[in-house]
XYZ file of C-alpha atoms in Angstrom:
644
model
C 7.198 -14.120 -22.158
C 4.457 -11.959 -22.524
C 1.709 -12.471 -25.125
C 2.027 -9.491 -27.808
C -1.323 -7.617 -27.284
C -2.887 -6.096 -30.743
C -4.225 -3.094 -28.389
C -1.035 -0.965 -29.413
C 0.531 -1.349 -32.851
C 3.027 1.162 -32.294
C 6.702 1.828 -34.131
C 9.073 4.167 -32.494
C 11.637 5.388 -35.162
C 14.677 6.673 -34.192
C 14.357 10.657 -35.490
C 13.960 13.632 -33.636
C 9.782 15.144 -33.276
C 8.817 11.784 -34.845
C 5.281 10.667 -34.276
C 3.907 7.500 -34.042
C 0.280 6.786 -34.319
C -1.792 3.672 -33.585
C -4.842 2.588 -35.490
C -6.132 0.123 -33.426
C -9.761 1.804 -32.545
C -9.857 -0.026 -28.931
C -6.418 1.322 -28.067
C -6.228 3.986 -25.698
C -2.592 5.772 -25.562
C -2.792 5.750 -29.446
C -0.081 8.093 -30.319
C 3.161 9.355 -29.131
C 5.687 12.281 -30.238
C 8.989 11.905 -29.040
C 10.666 15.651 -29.012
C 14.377 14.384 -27.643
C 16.514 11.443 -27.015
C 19.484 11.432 -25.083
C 22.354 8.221 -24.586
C 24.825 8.355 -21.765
C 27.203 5.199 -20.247
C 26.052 4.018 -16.832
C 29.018 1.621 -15.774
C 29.323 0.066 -19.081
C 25.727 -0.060 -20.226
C 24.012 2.584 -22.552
C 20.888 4.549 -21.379
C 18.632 6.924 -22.736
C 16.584 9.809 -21.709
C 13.453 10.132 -23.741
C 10.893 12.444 -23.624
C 7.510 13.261 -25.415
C 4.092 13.495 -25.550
C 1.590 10.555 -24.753
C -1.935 10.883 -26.482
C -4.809 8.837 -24.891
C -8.345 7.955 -25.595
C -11.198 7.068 -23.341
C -14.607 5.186 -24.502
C -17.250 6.652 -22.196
C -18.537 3.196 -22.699
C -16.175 0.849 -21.458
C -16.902 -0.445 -17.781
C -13.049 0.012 -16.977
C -14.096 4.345 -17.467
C -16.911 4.375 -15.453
C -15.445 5.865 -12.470
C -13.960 8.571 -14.102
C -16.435 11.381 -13.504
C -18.104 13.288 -15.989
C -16.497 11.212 -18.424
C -20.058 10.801 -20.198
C -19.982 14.815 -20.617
C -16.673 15.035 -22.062
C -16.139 16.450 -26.288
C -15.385 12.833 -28.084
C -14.137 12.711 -31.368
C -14.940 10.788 -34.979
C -14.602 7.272 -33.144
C -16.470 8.757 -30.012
C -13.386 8.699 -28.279
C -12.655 11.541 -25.349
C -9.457 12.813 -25.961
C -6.256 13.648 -23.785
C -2.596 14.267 -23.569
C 0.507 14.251 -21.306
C 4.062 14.727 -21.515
C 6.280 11.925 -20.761
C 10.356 11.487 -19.383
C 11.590 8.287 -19.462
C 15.405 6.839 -18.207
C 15.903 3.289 -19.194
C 18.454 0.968 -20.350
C 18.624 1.238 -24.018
C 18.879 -2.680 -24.419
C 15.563 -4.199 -23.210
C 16.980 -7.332 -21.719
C 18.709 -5.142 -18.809
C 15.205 -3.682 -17.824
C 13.424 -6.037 -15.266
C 10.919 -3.907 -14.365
C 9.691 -0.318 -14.783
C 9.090 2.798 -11.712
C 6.626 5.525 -12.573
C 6.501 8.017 -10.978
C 3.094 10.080 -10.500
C 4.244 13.344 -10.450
C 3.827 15.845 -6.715
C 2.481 19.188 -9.302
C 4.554 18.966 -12.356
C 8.148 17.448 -9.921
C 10.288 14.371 -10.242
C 11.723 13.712 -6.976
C 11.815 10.191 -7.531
C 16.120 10.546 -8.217
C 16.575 12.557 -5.149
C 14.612 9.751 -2.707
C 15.789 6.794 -4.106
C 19.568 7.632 -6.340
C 21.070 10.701 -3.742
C 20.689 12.677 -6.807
C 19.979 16.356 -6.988
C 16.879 17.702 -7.887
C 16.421 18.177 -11.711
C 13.774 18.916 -13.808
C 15.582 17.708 -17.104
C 17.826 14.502 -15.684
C 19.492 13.421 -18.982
C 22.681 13.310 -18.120
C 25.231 10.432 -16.088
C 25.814 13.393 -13.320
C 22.494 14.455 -12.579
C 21.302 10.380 -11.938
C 22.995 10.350 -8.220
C 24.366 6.969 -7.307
C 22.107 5.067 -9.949
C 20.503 3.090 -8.012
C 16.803 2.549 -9.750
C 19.077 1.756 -12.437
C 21.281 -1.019 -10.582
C 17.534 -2.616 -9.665
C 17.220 -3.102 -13.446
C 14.511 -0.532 -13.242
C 13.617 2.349 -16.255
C 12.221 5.815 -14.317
C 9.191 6.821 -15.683
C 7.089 10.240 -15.755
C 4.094 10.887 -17.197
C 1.779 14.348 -16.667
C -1.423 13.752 -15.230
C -2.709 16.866 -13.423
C -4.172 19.537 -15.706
C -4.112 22.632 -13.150
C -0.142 22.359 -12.939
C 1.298 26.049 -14.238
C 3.262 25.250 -17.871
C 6.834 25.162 -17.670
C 9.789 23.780 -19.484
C 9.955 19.863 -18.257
C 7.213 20.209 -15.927
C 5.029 17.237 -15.969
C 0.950 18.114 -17.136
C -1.179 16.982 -18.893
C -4.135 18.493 -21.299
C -7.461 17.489 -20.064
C -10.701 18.136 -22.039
C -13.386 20.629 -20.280
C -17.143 20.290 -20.392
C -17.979 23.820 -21.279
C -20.852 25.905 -19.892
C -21.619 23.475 -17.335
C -22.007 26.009 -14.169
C -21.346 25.334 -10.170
C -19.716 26.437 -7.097
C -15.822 25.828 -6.598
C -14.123 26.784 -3.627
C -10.687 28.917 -2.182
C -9.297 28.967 1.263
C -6.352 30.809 2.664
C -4.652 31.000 6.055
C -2.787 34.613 6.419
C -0.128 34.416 9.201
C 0.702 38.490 7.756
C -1.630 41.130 6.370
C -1.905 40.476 2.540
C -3.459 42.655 -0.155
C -4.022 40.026 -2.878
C -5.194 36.394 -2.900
C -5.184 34.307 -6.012
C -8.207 31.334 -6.103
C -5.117 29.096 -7.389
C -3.979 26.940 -3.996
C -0.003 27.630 -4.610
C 2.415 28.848 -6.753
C 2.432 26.737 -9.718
C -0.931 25.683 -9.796
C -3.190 27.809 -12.447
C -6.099 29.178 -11.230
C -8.182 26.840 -13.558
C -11.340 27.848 -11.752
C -11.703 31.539 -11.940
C -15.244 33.186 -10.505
C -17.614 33.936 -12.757
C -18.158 37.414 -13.035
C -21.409 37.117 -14.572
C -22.701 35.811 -11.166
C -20.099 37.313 -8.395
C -23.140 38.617 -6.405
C -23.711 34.573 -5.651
C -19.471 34.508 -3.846
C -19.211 34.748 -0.339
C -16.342 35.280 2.266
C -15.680 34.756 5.985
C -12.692 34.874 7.787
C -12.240 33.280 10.946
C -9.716 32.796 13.928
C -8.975 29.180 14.274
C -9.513 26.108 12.240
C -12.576 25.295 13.710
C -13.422 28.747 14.841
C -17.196 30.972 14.060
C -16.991 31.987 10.443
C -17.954 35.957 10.275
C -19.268 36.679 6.369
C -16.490 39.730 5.161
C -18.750 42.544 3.419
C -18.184 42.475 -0.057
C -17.707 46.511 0.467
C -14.457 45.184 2.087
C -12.996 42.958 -1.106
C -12.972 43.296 -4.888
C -11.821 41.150 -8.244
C -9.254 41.644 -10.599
C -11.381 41.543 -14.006
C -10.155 37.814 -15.192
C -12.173 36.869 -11.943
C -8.719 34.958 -10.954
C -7.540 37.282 -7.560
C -9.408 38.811 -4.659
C -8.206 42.025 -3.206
C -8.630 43.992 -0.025
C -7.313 44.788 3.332
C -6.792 40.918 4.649
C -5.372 40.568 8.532
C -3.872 37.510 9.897
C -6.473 34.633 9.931
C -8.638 31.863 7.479
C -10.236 32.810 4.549
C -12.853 31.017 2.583
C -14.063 31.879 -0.713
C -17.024 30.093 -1.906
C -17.870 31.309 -5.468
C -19.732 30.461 -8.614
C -17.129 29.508 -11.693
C -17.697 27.094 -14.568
C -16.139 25.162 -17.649
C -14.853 22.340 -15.502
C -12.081 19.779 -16.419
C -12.492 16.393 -16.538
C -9.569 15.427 -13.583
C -10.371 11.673 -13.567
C -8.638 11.128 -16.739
C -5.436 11.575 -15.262
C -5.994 8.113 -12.793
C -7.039 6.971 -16.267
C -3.809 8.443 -17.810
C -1.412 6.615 -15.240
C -3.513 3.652 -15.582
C -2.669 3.363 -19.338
C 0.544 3.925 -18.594
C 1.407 1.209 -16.403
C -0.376 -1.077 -18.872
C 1.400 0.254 -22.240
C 4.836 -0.576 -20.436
C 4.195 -4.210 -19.948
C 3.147 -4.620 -23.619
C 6.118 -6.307 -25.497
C 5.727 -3.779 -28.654
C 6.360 -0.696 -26.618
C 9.549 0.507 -26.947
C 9.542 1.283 -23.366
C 8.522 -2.406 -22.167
C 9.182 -3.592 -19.054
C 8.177 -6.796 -17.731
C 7.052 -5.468 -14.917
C 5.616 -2.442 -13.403
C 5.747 -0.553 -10.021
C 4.271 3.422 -9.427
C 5.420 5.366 -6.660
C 3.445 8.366 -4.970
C 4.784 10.809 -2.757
C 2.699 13.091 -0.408
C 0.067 14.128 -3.177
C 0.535 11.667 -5.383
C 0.585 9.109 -2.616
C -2.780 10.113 -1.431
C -3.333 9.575 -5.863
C -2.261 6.383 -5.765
C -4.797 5.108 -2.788
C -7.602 7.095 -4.809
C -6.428 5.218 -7.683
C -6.700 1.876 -5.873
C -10.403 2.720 -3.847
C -11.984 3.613 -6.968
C -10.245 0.134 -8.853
C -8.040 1.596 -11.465
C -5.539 -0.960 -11.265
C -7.741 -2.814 -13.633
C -7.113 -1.835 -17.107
C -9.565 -1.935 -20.127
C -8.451 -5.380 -21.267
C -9.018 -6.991 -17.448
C -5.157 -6.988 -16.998
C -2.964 -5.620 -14.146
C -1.871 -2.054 -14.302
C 1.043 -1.716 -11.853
C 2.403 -5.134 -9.979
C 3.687 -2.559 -7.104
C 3.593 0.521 -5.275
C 5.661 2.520 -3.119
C 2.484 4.743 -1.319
C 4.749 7.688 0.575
C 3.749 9.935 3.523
C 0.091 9.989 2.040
C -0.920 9.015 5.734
C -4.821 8.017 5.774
C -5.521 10.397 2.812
C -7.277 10.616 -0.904
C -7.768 13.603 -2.491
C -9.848 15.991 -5.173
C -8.920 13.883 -8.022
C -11.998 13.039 -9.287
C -14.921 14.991 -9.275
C -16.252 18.309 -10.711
C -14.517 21.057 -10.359
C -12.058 18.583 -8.528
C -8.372 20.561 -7.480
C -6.256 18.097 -7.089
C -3.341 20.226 -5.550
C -5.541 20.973 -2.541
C -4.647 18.435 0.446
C -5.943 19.515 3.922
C -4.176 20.184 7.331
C -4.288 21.489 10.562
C -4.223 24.865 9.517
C -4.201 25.013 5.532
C -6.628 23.747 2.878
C -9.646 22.538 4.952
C -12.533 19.972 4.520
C -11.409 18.964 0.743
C -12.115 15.671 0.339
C -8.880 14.096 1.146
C -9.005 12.488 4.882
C -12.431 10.754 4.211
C -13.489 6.894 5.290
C -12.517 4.757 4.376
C -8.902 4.849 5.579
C -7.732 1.432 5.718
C -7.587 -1.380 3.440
C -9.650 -3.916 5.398
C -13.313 -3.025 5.453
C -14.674 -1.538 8.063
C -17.394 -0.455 9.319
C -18.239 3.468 10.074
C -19.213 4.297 13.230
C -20.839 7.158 12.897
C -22.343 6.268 9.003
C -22.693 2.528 9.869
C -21.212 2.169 6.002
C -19.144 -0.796 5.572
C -16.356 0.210 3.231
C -12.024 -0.372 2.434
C -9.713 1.190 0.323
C -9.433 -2.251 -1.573
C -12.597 -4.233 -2.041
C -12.729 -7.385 -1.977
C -13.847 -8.440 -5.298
C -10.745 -6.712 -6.920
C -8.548 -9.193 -5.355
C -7.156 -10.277 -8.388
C -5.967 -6.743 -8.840
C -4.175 -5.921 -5.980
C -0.835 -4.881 -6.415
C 1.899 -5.865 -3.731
C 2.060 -2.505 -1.558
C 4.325 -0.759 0.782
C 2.933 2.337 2.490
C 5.300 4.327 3.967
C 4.456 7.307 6.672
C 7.213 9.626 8.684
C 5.921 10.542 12.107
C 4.597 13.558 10.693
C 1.958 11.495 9.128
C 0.853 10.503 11.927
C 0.078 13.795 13.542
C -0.624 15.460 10.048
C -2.486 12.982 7.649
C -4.027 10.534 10.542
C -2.115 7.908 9.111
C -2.757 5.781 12.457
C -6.196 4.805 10.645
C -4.479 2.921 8.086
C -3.858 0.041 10.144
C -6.218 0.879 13.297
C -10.161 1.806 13.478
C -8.855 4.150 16.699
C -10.279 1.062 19.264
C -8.223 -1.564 18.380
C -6.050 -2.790 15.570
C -6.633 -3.604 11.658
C -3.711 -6.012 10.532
C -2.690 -4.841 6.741
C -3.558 -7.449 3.940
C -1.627 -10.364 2.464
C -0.447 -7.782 -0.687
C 0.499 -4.749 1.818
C 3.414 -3.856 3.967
C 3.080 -0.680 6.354
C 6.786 0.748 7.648
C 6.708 3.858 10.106
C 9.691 6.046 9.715
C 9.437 6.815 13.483
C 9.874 10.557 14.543
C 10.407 11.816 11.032
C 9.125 14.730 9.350
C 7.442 14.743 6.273
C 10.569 15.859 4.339
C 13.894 15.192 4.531
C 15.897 18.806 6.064
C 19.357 19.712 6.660
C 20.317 19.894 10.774
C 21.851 23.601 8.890
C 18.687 24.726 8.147
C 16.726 24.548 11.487
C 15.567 27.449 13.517
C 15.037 28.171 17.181
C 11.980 28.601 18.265
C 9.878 28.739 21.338
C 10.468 29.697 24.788
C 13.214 26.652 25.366
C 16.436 27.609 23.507
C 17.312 23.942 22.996
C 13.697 23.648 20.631
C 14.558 24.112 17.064
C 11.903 23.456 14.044
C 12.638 21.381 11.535
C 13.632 17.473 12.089
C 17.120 16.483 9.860
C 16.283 12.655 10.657
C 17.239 11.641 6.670
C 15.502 8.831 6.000
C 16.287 8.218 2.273
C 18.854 5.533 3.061
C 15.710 3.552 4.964
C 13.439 4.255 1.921
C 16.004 3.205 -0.454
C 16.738 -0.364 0.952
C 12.807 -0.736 1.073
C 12.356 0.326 -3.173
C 14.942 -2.724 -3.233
C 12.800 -5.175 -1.099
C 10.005 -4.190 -2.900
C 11.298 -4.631 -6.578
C 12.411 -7.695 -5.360
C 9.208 -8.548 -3.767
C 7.288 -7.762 -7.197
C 9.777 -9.545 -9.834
C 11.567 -12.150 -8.036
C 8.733 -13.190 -5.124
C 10.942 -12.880 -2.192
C 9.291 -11.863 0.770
C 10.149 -8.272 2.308
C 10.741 -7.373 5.895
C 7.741 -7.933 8.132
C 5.445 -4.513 8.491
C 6.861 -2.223 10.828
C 4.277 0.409 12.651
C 2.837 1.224 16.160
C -0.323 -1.185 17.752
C -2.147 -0.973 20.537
C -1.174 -4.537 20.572
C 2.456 -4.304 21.216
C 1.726 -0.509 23.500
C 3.385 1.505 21.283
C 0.249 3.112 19.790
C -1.733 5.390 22.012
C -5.207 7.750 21.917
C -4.444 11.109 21.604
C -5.711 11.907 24.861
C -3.213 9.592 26.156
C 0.076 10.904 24.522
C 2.393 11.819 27.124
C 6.087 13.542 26.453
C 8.826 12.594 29.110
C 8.761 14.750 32.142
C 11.784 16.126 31.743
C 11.278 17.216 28.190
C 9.190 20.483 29.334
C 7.483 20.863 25.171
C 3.574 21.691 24.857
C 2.201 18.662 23.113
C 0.175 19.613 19.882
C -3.840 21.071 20.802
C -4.795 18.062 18.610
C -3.731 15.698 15.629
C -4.892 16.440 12.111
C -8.707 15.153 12.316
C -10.040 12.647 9.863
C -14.081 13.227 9.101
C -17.070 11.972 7.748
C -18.749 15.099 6.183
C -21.751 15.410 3.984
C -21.024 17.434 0.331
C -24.174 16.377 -0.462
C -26.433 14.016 -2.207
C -24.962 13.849 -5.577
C -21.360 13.639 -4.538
C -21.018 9.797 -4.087
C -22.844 9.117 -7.231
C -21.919 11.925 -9.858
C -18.608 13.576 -8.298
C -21.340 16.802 -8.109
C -20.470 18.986 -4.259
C -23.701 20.689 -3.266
C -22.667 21.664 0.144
C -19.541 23.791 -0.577
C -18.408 23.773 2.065
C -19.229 20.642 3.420
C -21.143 19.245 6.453
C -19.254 17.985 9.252
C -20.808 15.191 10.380
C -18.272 13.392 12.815
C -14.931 14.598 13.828
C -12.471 11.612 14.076
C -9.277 11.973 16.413
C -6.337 9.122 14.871
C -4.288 7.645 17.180
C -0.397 8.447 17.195
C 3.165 6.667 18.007
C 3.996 6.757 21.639
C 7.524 7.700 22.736
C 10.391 6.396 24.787
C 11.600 7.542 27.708
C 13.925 10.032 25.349
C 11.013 11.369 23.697
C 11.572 9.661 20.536
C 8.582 7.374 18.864
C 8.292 4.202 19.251
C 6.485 0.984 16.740
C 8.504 1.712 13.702
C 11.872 2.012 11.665
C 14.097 3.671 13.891
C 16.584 5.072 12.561
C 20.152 5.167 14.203
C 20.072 8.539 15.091
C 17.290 7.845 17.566
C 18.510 4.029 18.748
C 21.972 6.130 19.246
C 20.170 8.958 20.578
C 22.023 12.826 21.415
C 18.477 14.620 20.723
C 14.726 14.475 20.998
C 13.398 14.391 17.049
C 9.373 15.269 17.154
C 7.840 14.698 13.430
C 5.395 18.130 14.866
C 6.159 21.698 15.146
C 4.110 24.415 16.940
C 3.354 27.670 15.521
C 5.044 29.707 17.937
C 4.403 33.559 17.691
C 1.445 33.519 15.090
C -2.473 33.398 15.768
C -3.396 29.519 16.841
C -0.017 28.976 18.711
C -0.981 25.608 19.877
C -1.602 24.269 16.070
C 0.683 22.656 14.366
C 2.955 23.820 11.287
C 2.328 21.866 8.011
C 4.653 19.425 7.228
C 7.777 20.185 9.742
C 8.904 18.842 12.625
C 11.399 19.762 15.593
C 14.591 18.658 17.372
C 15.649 19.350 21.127
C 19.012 19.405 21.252
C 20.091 18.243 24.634
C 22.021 20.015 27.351
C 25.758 19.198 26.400
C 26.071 16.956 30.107
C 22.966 15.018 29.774
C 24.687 13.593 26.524
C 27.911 13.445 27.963
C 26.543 10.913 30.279
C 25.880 8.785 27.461
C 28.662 9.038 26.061
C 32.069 10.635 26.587
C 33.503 11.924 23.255
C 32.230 11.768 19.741
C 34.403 8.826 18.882
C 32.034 6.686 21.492
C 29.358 8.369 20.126
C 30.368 7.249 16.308
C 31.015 3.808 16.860
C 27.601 3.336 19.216
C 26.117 5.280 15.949
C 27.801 2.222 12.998
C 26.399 -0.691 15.820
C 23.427 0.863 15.600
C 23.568 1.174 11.698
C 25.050 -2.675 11.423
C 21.457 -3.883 13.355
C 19.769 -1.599 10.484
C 21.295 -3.391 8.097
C 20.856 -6.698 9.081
C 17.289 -6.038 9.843
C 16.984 -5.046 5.787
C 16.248 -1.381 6.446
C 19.580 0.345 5.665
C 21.905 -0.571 2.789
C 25.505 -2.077 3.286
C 26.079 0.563 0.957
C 24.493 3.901 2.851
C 26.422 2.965 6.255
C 29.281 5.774 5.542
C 26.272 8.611 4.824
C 24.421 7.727 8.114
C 27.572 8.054 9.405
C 28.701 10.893 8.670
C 25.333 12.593 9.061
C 26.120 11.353 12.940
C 29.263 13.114 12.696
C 27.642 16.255 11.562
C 24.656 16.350 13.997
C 27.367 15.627 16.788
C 29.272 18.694 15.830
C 26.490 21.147 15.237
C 24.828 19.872 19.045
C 27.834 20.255 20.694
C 28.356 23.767 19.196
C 28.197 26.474 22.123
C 25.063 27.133 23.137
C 23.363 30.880 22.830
């Protein structure tokens, strides 16, 4: 059992818009309103749906807050505490002894996708209900789902995940807004998407001091746009003018910034407030999972050693790092945007694909800086990790650097496990929703590999890994070692398949934002300098065209198509580059698969021997055979369909 720690004295009460406050000065989620509670029967056992408002505190003092930036700045209150606040959703078990462990999910801007990846569920922003928790199966691992806000730019919405960070007002600087236009637009918001608030709006005071260039290509000559040729809406929030296809860049003088580290520190908390026995949440032990954003989070989260909590203890026992590739992000510095990631053509030079990339420390070759994502002397708070990558990663988020210094190969550490969902896209996508594209009739974009069923069996090995010790499957990735990880330069498709190849990966960099940016989170050079460009290496293919070095999933070891995790952008400016996130099929000629195999029945029962050597490998369920299946069955039909 776990030692009852005094750090959080706190009584939940079963009413509705109850709150619950802590006294204990050192504590630092010290409060929590709980605004509705839900019970529903999951095969005999009662759960609950919960969900509330957290409220933190963070002494500016402590050496477990020193990384967060600006913290020092930050408003405190009567105890000198600085303040914050998320909203929570929580599914667990109502009776604590059926919870083994606890998932949290950090939360892609204000989403819980966690049901859809792991339970086959549909996506829901309010999932309080038996029919809205898919197949259950965090639930059968003895796990409680967890949510908690951390991001404060996320738009307000009814069950969206945020959280209320304080601001250091009038402190002035430079933020910065980019835009790639594949059709004329009038109007262009400073926010990066659609439900991210524009947070950082330009200081009118001072819009003399904003600039704009457009440009051609990603790494094209920036031409300065007159400022006779652009205006401002008067909250300073929206840009507008005549804009043609191409990149935009608005650099721009704002102020009153937030203080984004607190939401590593918010998750942090979280993970330890689970594990204490008083919470009426505890778990015994605790795992967070990261997807895309959030995954890139979660390795910003481990660099900069929040896995250590105030008291010395462990955070988070696991993590499930997802298609975050060889990324970090603007989570913590000032006037940090944490939705902005960076890709071939979209968000540029944010600090996101920075060294260090892999665990192991390395040494830069262009900085001669010897650095890792884990450091050594945090050992003892490692958590046991799997990083996961599609193919897309690959080409899109250089995730060959996580295990590779682009010369040779870096083996993961003893806590790590790397598994390459070979020729995947970054999201899962319906065969039904792909489009032709391209000169070749047979090219569609979008890739409908599904690999939930692969990521599901490994959230079991992992759980499994963290509360019962048993040792997962073996890493599975390309090397240079083994050939099936090659130099960019060196990537060759299959003759026959007659596809341009990408004009190059996503780039890592080392880039200068200048001399206060290591030490105080301040960017002086907005944008940055680009001091080294740094190609990753990517998956070689088989003679089929599919990757190589990773889980393959039956749909490629019973191949009927050619699944690329990249897509071109065919019929825009910058043709060559590639589209963000998406991938493309080739559906083969109807007698090249014919030759493989002679009806669909052949074709099925190739498809469940491939599926049985899944399972028995560990990287399918028993469970998820009939879905892979019939996916097969589906694909089959719609490439055999009459061709245009």
């Amino acid at each position: 059992m776990h030692t009852k720690n005094p750090r959080f004295i706190t009584l939940l009460i079963a009413a509705f818009m109850m709150v619950i406050a802590s006294p204990v000065t050192q504590a630092e989620l010290v409060k929590q309103t709980v605004d509705s509670r839900k019970e529903f029967n999951i095969q005999g056992e009662t759960y609950q749906a919960i969900s509330g408002k957290f409220h933190f505190e963070f002494d500016p003092q402590h050496s477990a807050n020193q990384a967060i930036n600006d913290l020092k700045l930050a408003p405190t209150n009567q105890r000198g505490k600085v303040e914050a606040s998320a909203n929570f959703f929580i599914i667990q078990a109502k009776d604590p002894k059926q919870r083994r462990g606890a998932l949290v999910e950090v939360s892609n801007r204000g989403s819980k996708a966690a049901l859809r990846y792991f339970n086959f569920a549909q996506a829901s922003k309010n999932p309080d209900r038996t029919d809205l928790l898919g197949d259950n199966y965090i639930q059968s691992l003895g796990l409680s789902l967890v949510w908690v806000g951390w991001q404060g730019d996320v738009s307000p919405g009814a069950n969206v995940m945020r959280a209320d960070l304080p601001v250091l007002d009038g402190i002035e600087g430079f933020a910065r807004s980019d835009w790639t236009l594949d059709t004329p637009h009038s109007k262009l918001s400073v926010a990066h998407k659609s439900g991210i608030e524009a947070i950082y709006p330009i200081d009118l005071s001072k819009k003399d001091q904003a600039w704009l260039t457009r440009r051609e290509g990603r790494d094209n000559l920036k031409v300065v746009v007159s400022k006779e040729r652009w205006q401002l809406t008067s909250d300073g929030k929206i840009i507008i003018g005549d804009f043609q296809p191409g990149i935009y860049e608005l650099v721009y003088p704002t102020r009153n910034p937030q203080v984004s580290g607190i939401g590593l520190g918010i998750i942090r908390d979280t993970g330890e407030y689970l594990k204490n026995e008083i919470s009426p949440y505890y778990a015994p032990k605790t795992m967070a999972f990261g997807v895309s954003q959030t995954g890139r989070f979660l390795r910003q989260f481990l660099y900069q050693g929040f896995n250590e909590t105030e008291l010395g203890q462990l955070a988070f026992d696991g993590m499930l790092v997802h298609t975050a590739g060889a990324g970090r992000g603007s989570f913590n510095h000032r006037f940090a945007q944490p939705s902005r990631d960076g890709h071939r053509m979209s968000a540029f030079f944010y600090p996101t694909d920075i060294f260090p990339f892999a665990s192991e420390q390395l040494r830069s070759q262009i900085t001669r800086k010897k650095d890792g994502l884990l450091k050594r002397y945090h050992e003892a708070y490692y958590p046991k990790i799997f990083y996961t990558n599609s193919g897309y990663e690959y080409w899109g988020r250089a995730a060959g650097l996580i295990h590779s210094n682009g010369i040779y190969d870096v083996k993961p550490l003893k806590n790590e496990r790397i598994y390459h969902l070979s020729s995947a896209q970054h999201f899962v996508q319906s065969h039904d929703d792909l489009i032709s594209v391209g000169e070749d009739e047979n090219l569609y974009r979008g890739n409908p590999i599904n690999f939930f069923p692969q990521l599901r069996a490994l959230l079991g090995h992992l759980s499994n890994w963290v509360i019962d010790q048993d040792t997962p499957p073996a890493s599975q990735y390309p090397s240079y070692s083994n050939q099936t990880l090659t130099n960019f330069s060196h990537y060759q498709l299959p003759e026959w398949l007659t596809i341009a190849k990408p004009y190059k990966p996503h780039t890592a960099y080392e880039v200068d934002y200048g001399k206060q940016f290591n030490e105080q989170g301040i960017i002086d050079n907005n944008p940055p300098l680009i001091m080294a460009e740094i190609v990753p290496p990517v998956p070689k293919v088989d003679s089929n065209g599919n990757e190589l070095g990773g889980i393959r999933h039956p749909l490629i070891t019973a191949p009927i198509a050619t699944f690329l995790p990249w897509s071109l952008r065919f019929g825009i400016f910058a043709g060559n580059e590639m589209v963000d996130f998406r991938g493309s099929v080739y559906k083969w000629p109807k007698e090249r698969v014919l030759k493989r195999y002679p009806n669909k029945q052949h074709y099925l029962r190739h498809i469940s021997e491939m599926t049985d050597v899944s399972i028995k490998e560990g990287f399918v369920l028993p469970r998820d055979k009939s879905k892979i299946k019939t996916q097969a069955s589906q694909f089959w039909d719609w490439s055999m369909a009459t061709e245009k």
